[in-house]
PDB file of C-alpha atoms in Angstrom:
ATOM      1  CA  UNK A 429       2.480 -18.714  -0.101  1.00 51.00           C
ATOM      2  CA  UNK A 430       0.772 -20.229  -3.064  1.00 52.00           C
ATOM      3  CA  UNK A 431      -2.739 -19.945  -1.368  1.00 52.00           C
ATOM      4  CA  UNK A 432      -1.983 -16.133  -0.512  1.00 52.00           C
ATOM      5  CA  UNK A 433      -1.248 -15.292  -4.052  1.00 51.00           C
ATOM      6  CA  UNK A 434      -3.856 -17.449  -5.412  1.00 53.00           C
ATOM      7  CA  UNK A 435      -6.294 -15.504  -2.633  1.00 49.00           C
ATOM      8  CA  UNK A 436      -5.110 -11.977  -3.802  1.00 54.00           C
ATOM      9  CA  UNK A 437      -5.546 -12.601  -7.621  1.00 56.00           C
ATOM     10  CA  UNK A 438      -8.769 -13.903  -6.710  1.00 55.00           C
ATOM     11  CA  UNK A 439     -10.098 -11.215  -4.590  1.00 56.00           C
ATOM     12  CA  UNK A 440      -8.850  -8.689  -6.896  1.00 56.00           C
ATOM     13  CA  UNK A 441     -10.454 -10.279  -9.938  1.00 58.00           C
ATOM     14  CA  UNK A 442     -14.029 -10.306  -8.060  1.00 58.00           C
ATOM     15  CA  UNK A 443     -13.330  -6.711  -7.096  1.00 57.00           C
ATOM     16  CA  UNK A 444     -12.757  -4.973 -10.674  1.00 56.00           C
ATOM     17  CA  UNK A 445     -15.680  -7.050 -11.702  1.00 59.00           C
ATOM     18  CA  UNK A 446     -17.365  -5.679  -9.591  1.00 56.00           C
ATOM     19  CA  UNK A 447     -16.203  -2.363  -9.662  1.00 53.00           C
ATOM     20  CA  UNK A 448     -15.835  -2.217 -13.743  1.00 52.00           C
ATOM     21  CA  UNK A 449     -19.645  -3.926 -13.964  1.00 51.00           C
ATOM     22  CA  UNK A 450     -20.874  -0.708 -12.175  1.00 53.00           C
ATOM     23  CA  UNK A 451     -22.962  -2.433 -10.167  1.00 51.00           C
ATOM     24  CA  UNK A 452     -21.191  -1.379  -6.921  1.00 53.00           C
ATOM     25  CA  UNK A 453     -23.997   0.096  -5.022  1.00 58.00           C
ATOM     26  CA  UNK A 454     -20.868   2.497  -3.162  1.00 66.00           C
ATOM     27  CA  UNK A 455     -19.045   4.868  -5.421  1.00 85.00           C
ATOM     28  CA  UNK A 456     -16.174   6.671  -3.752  1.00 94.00           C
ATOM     29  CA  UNK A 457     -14.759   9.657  -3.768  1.00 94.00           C
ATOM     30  CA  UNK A 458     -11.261   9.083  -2.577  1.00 97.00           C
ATOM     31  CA  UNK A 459      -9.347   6.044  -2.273  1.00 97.00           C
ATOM     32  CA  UNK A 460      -6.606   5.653   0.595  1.00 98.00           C
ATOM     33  CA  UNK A 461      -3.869   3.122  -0.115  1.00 98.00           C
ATOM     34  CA  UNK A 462      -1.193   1.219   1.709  1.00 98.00           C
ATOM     35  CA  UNK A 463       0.657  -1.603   0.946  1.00 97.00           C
ATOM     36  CA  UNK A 464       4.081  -2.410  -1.294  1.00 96.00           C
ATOM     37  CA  UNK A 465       5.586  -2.623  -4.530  1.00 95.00           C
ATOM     38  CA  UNK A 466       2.507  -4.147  -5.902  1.00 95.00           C
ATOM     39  CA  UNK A 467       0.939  -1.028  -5.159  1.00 96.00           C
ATOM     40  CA  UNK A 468       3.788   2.225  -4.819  1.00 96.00           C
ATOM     41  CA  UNK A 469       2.899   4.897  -7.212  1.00 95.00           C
ATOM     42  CA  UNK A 470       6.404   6.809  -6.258  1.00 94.00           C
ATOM     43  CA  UNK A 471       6.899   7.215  -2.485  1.00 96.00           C
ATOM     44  CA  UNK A 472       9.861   4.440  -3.020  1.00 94.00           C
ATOM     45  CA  UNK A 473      11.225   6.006  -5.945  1.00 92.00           C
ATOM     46  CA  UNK A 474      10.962   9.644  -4.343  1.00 92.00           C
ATOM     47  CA  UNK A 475      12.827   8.438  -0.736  1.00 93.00           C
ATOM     48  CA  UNK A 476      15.377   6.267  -2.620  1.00 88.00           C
ATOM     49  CA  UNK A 477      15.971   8.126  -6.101  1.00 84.00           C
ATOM     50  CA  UNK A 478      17.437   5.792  -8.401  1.00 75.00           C
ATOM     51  CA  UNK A 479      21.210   6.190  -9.209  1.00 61.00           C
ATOM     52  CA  UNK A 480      21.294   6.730 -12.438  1.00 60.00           C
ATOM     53  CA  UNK A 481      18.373   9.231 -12.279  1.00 60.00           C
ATOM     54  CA  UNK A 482      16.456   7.681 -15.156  1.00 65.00           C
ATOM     55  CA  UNK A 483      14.731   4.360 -14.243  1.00 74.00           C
ATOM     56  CA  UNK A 484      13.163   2.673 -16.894  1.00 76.00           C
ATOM     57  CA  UNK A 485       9.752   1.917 -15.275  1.00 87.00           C
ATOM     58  CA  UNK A 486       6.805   3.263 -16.760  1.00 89.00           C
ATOM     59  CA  UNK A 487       8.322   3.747 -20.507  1.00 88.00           C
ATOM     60  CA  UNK A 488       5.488   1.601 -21.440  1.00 91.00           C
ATOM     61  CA  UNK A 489       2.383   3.003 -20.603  1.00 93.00           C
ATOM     62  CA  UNK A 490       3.354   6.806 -19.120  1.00 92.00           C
ATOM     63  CA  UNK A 491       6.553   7.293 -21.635  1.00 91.00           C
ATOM     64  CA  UNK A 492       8.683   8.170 -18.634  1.00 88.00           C
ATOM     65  CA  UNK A 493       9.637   7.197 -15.240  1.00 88.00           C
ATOM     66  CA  UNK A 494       6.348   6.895 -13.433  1.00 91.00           C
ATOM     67  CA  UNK A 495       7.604   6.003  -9.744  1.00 91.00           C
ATOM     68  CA  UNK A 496       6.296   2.772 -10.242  1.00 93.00           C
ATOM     69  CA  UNK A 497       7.864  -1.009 -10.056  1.00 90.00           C
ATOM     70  CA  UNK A 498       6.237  -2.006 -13.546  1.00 91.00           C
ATOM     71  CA  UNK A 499       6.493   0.012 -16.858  1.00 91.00           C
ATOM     72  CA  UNK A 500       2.669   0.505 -16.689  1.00 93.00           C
ATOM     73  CA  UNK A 501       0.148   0.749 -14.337  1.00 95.00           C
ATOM     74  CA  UNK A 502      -0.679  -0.856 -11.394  1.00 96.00           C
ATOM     75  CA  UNK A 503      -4.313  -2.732 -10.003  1.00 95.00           C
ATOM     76  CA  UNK A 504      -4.571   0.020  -7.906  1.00 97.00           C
ATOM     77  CA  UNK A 505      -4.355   2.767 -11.262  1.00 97.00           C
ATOM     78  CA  UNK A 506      -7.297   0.599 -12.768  1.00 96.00           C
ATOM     79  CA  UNK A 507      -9.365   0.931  -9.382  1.00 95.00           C
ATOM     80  CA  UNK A 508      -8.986   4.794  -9.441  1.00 96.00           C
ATOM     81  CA  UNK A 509      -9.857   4.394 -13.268  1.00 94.00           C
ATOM     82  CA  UNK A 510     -12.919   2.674 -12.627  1.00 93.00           C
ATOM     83  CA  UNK A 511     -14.126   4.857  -9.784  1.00 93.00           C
ATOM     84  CA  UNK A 512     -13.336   8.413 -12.114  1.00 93.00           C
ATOM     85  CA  UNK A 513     -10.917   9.073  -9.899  1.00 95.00           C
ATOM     86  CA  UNK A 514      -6.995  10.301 -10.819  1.00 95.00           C
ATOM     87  CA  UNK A 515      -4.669   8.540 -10.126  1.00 96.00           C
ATOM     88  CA  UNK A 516      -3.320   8.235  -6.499  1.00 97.00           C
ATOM     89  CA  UNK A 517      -0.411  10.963  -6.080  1.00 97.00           C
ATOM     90  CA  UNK A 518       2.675   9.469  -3.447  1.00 97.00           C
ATOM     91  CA  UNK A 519       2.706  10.685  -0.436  1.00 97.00           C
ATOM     92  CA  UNK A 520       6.419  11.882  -0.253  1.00 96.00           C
ATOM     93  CA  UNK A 521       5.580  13.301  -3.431  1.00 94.00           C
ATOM     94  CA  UNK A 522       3.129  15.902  -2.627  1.00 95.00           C
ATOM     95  CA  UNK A 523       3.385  19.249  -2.874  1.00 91.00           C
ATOM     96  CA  UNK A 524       1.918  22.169  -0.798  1.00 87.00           C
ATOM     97  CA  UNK A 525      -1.386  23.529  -2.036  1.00 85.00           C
ATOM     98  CA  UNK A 526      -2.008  19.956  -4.131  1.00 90.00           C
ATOM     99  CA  UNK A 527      -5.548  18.579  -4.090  1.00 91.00           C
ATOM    100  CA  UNK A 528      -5.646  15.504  -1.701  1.00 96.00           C
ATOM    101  CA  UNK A 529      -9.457  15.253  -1.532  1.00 95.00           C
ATOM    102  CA  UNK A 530      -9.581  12.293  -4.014  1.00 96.00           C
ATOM    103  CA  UNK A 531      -7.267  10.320  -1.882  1.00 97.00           C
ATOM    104  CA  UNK A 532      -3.200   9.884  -1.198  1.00 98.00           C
ATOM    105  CA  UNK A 533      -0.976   6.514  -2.346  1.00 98.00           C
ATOM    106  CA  UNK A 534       1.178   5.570   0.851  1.00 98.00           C
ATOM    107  CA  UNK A 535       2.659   1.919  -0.331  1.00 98.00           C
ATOM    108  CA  UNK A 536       6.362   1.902  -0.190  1.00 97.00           C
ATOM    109  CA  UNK A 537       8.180  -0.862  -2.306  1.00 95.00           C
ATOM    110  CA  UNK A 538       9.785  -2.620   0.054  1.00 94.00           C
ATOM    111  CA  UNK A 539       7.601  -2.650   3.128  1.00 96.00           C
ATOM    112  CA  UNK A 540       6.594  -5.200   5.443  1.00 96.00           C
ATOM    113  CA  UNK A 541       3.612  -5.373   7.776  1.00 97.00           C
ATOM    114  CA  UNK A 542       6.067  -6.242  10.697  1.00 96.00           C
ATOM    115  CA  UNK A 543       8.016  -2.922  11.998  1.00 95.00           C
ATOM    116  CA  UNK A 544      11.906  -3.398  11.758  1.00 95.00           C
ATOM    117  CA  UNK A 545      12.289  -3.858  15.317  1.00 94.00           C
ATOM    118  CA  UNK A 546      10.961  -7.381  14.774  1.00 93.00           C
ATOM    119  CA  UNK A 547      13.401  -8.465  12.501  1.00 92.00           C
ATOM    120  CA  UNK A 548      16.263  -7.278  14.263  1.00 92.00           C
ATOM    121  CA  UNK A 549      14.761  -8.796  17.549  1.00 92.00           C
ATOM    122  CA  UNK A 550      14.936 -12.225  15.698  1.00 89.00           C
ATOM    123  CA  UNK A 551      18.568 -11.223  14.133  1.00 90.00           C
ATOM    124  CA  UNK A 552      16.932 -12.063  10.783  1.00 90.00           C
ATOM    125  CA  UNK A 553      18.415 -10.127   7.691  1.00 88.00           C
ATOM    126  CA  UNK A 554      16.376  -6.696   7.487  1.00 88.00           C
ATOM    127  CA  UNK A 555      14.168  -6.192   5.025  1.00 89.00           C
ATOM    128  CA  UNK A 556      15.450  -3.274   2.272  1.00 88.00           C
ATOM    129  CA  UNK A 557      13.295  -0.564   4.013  1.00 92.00           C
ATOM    130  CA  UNK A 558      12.018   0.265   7.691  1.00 93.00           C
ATOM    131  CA  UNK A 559       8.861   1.809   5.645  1.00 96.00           C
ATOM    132  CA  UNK A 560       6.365  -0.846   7.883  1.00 96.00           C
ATOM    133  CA  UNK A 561       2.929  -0.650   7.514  1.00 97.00           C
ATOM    134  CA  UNK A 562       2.745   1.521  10.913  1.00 96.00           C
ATOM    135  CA  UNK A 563       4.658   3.833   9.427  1.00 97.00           C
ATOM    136  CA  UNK A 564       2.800   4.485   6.899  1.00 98.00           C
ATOM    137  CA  UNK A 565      -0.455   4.873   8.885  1.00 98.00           C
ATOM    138  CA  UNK A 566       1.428   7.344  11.121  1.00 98.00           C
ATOM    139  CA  UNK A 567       2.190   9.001   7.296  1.00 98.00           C
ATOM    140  CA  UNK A 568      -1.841   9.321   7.362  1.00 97.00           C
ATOM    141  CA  UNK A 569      -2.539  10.397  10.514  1.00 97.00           C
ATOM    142  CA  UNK A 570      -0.036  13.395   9.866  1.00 97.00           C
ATOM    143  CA  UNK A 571      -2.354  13.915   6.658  1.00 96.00           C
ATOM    144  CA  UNK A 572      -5.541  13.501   7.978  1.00 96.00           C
ATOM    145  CA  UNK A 573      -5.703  16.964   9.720  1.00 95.00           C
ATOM    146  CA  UNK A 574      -5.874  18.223   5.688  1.00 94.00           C
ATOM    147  CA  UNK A 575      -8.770  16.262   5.432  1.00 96.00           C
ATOM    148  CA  UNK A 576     -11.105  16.823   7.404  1.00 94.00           C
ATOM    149  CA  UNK A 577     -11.526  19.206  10.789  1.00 92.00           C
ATOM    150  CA  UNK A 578     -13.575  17.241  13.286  1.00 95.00           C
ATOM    151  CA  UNK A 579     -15.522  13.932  14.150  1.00 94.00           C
ATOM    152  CA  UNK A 580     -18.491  14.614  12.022  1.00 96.00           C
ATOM    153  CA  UNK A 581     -16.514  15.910   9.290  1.00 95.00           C
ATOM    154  CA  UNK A 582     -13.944  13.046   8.920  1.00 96.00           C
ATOM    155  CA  UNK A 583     -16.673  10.515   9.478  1.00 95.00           C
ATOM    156  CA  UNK A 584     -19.047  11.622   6.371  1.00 94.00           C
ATOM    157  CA  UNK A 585     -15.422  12.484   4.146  1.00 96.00           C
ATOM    158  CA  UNK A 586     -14.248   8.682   5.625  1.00 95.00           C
ATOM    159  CA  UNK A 587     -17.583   7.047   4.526  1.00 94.00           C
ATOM    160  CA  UNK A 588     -17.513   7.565   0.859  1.00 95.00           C
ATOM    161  CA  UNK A 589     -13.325   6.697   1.138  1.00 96.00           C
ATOM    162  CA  UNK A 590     -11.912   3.592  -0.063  1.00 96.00           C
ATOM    163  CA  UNK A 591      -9.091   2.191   1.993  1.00 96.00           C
ATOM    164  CA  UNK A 592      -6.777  -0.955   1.095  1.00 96.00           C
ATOM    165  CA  UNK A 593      -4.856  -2.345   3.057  1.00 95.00           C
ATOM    166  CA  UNK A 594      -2.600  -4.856   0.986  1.00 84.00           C
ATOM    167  CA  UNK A 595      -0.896  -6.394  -0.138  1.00 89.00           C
ATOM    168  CA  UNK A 596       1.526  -6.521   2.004  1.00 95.00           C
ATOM    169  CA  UNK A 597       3.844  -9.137   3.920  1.00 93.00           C
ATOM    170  CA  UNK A 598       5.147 -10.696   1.094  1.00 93.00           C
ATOM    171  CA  UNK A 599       8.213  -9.185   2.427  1.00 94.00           C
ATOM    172  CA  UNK A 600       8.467  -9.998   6.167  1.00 93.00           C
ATOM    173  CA  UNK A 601       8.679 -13.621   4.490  1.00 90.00           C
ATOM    174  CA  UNK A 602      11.384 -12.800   1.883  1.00 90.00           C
ATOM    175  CA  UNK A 603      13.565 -11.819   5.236  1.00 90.00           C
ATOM    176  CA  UNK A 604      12.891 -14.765   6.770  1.00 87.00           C
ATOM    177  CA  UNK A 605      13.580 -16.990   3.486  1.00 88.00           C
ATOM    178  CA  UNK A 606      16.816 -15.049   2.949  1.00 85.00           C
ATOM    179  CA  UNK A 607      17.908 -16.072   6.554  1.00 86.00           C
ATOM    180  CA  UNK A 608      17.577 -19.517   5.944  1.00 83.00           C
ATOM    181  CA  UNK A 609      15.065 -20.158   8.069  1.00 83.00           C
ATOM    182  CA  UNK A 610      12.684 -23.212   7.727  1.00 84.00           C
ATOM    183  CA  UNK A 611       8.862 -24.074   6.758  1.00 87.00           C
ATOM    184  CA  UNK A 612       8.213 -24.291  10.976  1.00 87.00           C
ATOM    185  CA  UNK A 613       9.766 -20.741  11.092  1.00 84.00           C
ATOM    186  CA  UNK A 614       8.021 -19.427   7.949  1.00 85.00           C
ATOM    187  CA  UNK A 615       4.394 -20.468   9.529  1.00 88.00           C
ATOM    188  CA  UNK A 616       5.000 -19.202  12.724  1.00 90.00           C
ATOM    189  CA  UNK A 617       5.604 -15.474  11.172  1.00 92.00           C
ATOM    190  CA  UNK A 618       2.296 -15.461   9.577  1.00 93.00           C
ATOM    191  CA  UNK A 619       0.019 -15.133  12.522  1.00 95.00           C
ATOM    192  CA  UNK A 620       1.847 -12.238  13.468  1.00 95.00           C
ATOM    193  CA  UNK A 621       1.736 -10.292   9.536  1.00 95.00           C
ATOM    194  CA  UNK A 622      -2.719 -10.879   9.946  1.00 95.00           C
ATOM    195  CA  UNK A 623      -2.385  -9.339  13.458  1.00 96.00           C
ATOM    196  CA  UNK A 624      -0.251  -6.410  12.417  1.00 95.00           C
ATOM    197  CA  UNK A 625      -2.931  -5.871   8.819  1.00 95.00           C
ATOM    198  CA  UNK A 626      -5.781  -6.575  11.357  1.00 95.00           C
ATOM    199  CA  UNK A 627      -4.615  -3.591  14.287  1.00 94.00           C
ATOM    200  CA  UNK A 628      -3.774  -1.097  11.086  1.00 93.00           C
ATOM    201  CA  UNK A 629      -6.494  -1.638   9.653  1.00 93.00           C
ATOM    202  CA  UNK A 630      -9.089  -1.280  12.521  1.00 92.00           C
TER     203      UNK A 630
END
């Protein structure tokens, strides 16, 4: 677990410099997201409204609830950012007639990589949402019909699109850790998370 995080704080340091330096020889015009917490701009906050109707996340940086998990932004505002792009509106949040062309947010807090049949399968304590990572790339092939009309069309639009995929699985372990389950158990998950990124991805 250590070496993931260290891996993703690594890779996403090399990125922005990269991206920031402006020497990325690729600038995109939309950015397509999926992941989790680490990256929900509001689709979370939008399908489970918090009780009390006021959450206090984003008082820091957008003075009001921003539909994020962290009172300011997120990596994935600061990519946007660097690429002139707005920031990436929540799927469940968009509204008919709204511009999409710069790309769509579709991280869920909450989701795992592993659909929720797994995890009932394995009688393992479900994970807080059944918002999987093949949900939410059936959330973009519903979308994609906006996009673009036709083979040629999607593939130039898709070219100059961004797409990231992560992080996510952090979760599929948190239900395995909060059914007791050992270090064996733990490892054993983990081929299956890369498989499920790896098939969504492609």
């Amino acid at each position: 677990m250590k070496m993931i995080i260290i891996f993703y704080i690594t890779f996403t340091c090399g990125f922005l410099e990269n991206v920031i330096s402006n020497v990325n020889p690729l600038p995109y015009e939309a950015i397509f997201n999926f992941g989790d917490s680490i990256s929900d701009t509001g689709n979370d906050a939008t399908y489970y409204p918090p009780m009390d109707g006021d959450s206090p996340y984003g008082s820091t940086y957008f003075k009001h609830p921003s539909g994020r998990m962290s009172n300011g932004r997120l990596i994935i505002d600061f990519i946007a950012e660097a690429y002139g792009l707005p920031m990436l509106p929540a799927y469940l949040n968009l509204t008919k007639g709204q511009d999409i062309r710069q790309g769509v947010n579709f991280a869920f807090a909450g989701a795992t990589a592993l659909n929720m049949d797994y995890f009932i399968q394995k009688k393992l304590i479900p994970p807080l949402t059944n918002i999987s990572l093949s949900v939410q790339l059936d959330w973009f092939k519903k979308l994609k019909p906006s996009l673009c009309k036709n083979k040629q069309e999607c593939d130039n639009y898709f070219r100059s699109s961004l797409f990231l995929v992560g992080e996510i699985g952090g979760n599929d372990i948190n239900a395995l850790i909060l059914s007791y389950k050992n270090i064996a158990e733990l490892r054993e998950i983990v081929p299956l998370i890369i498989e499920e990124i790896i098939n969504v991805t492609t």
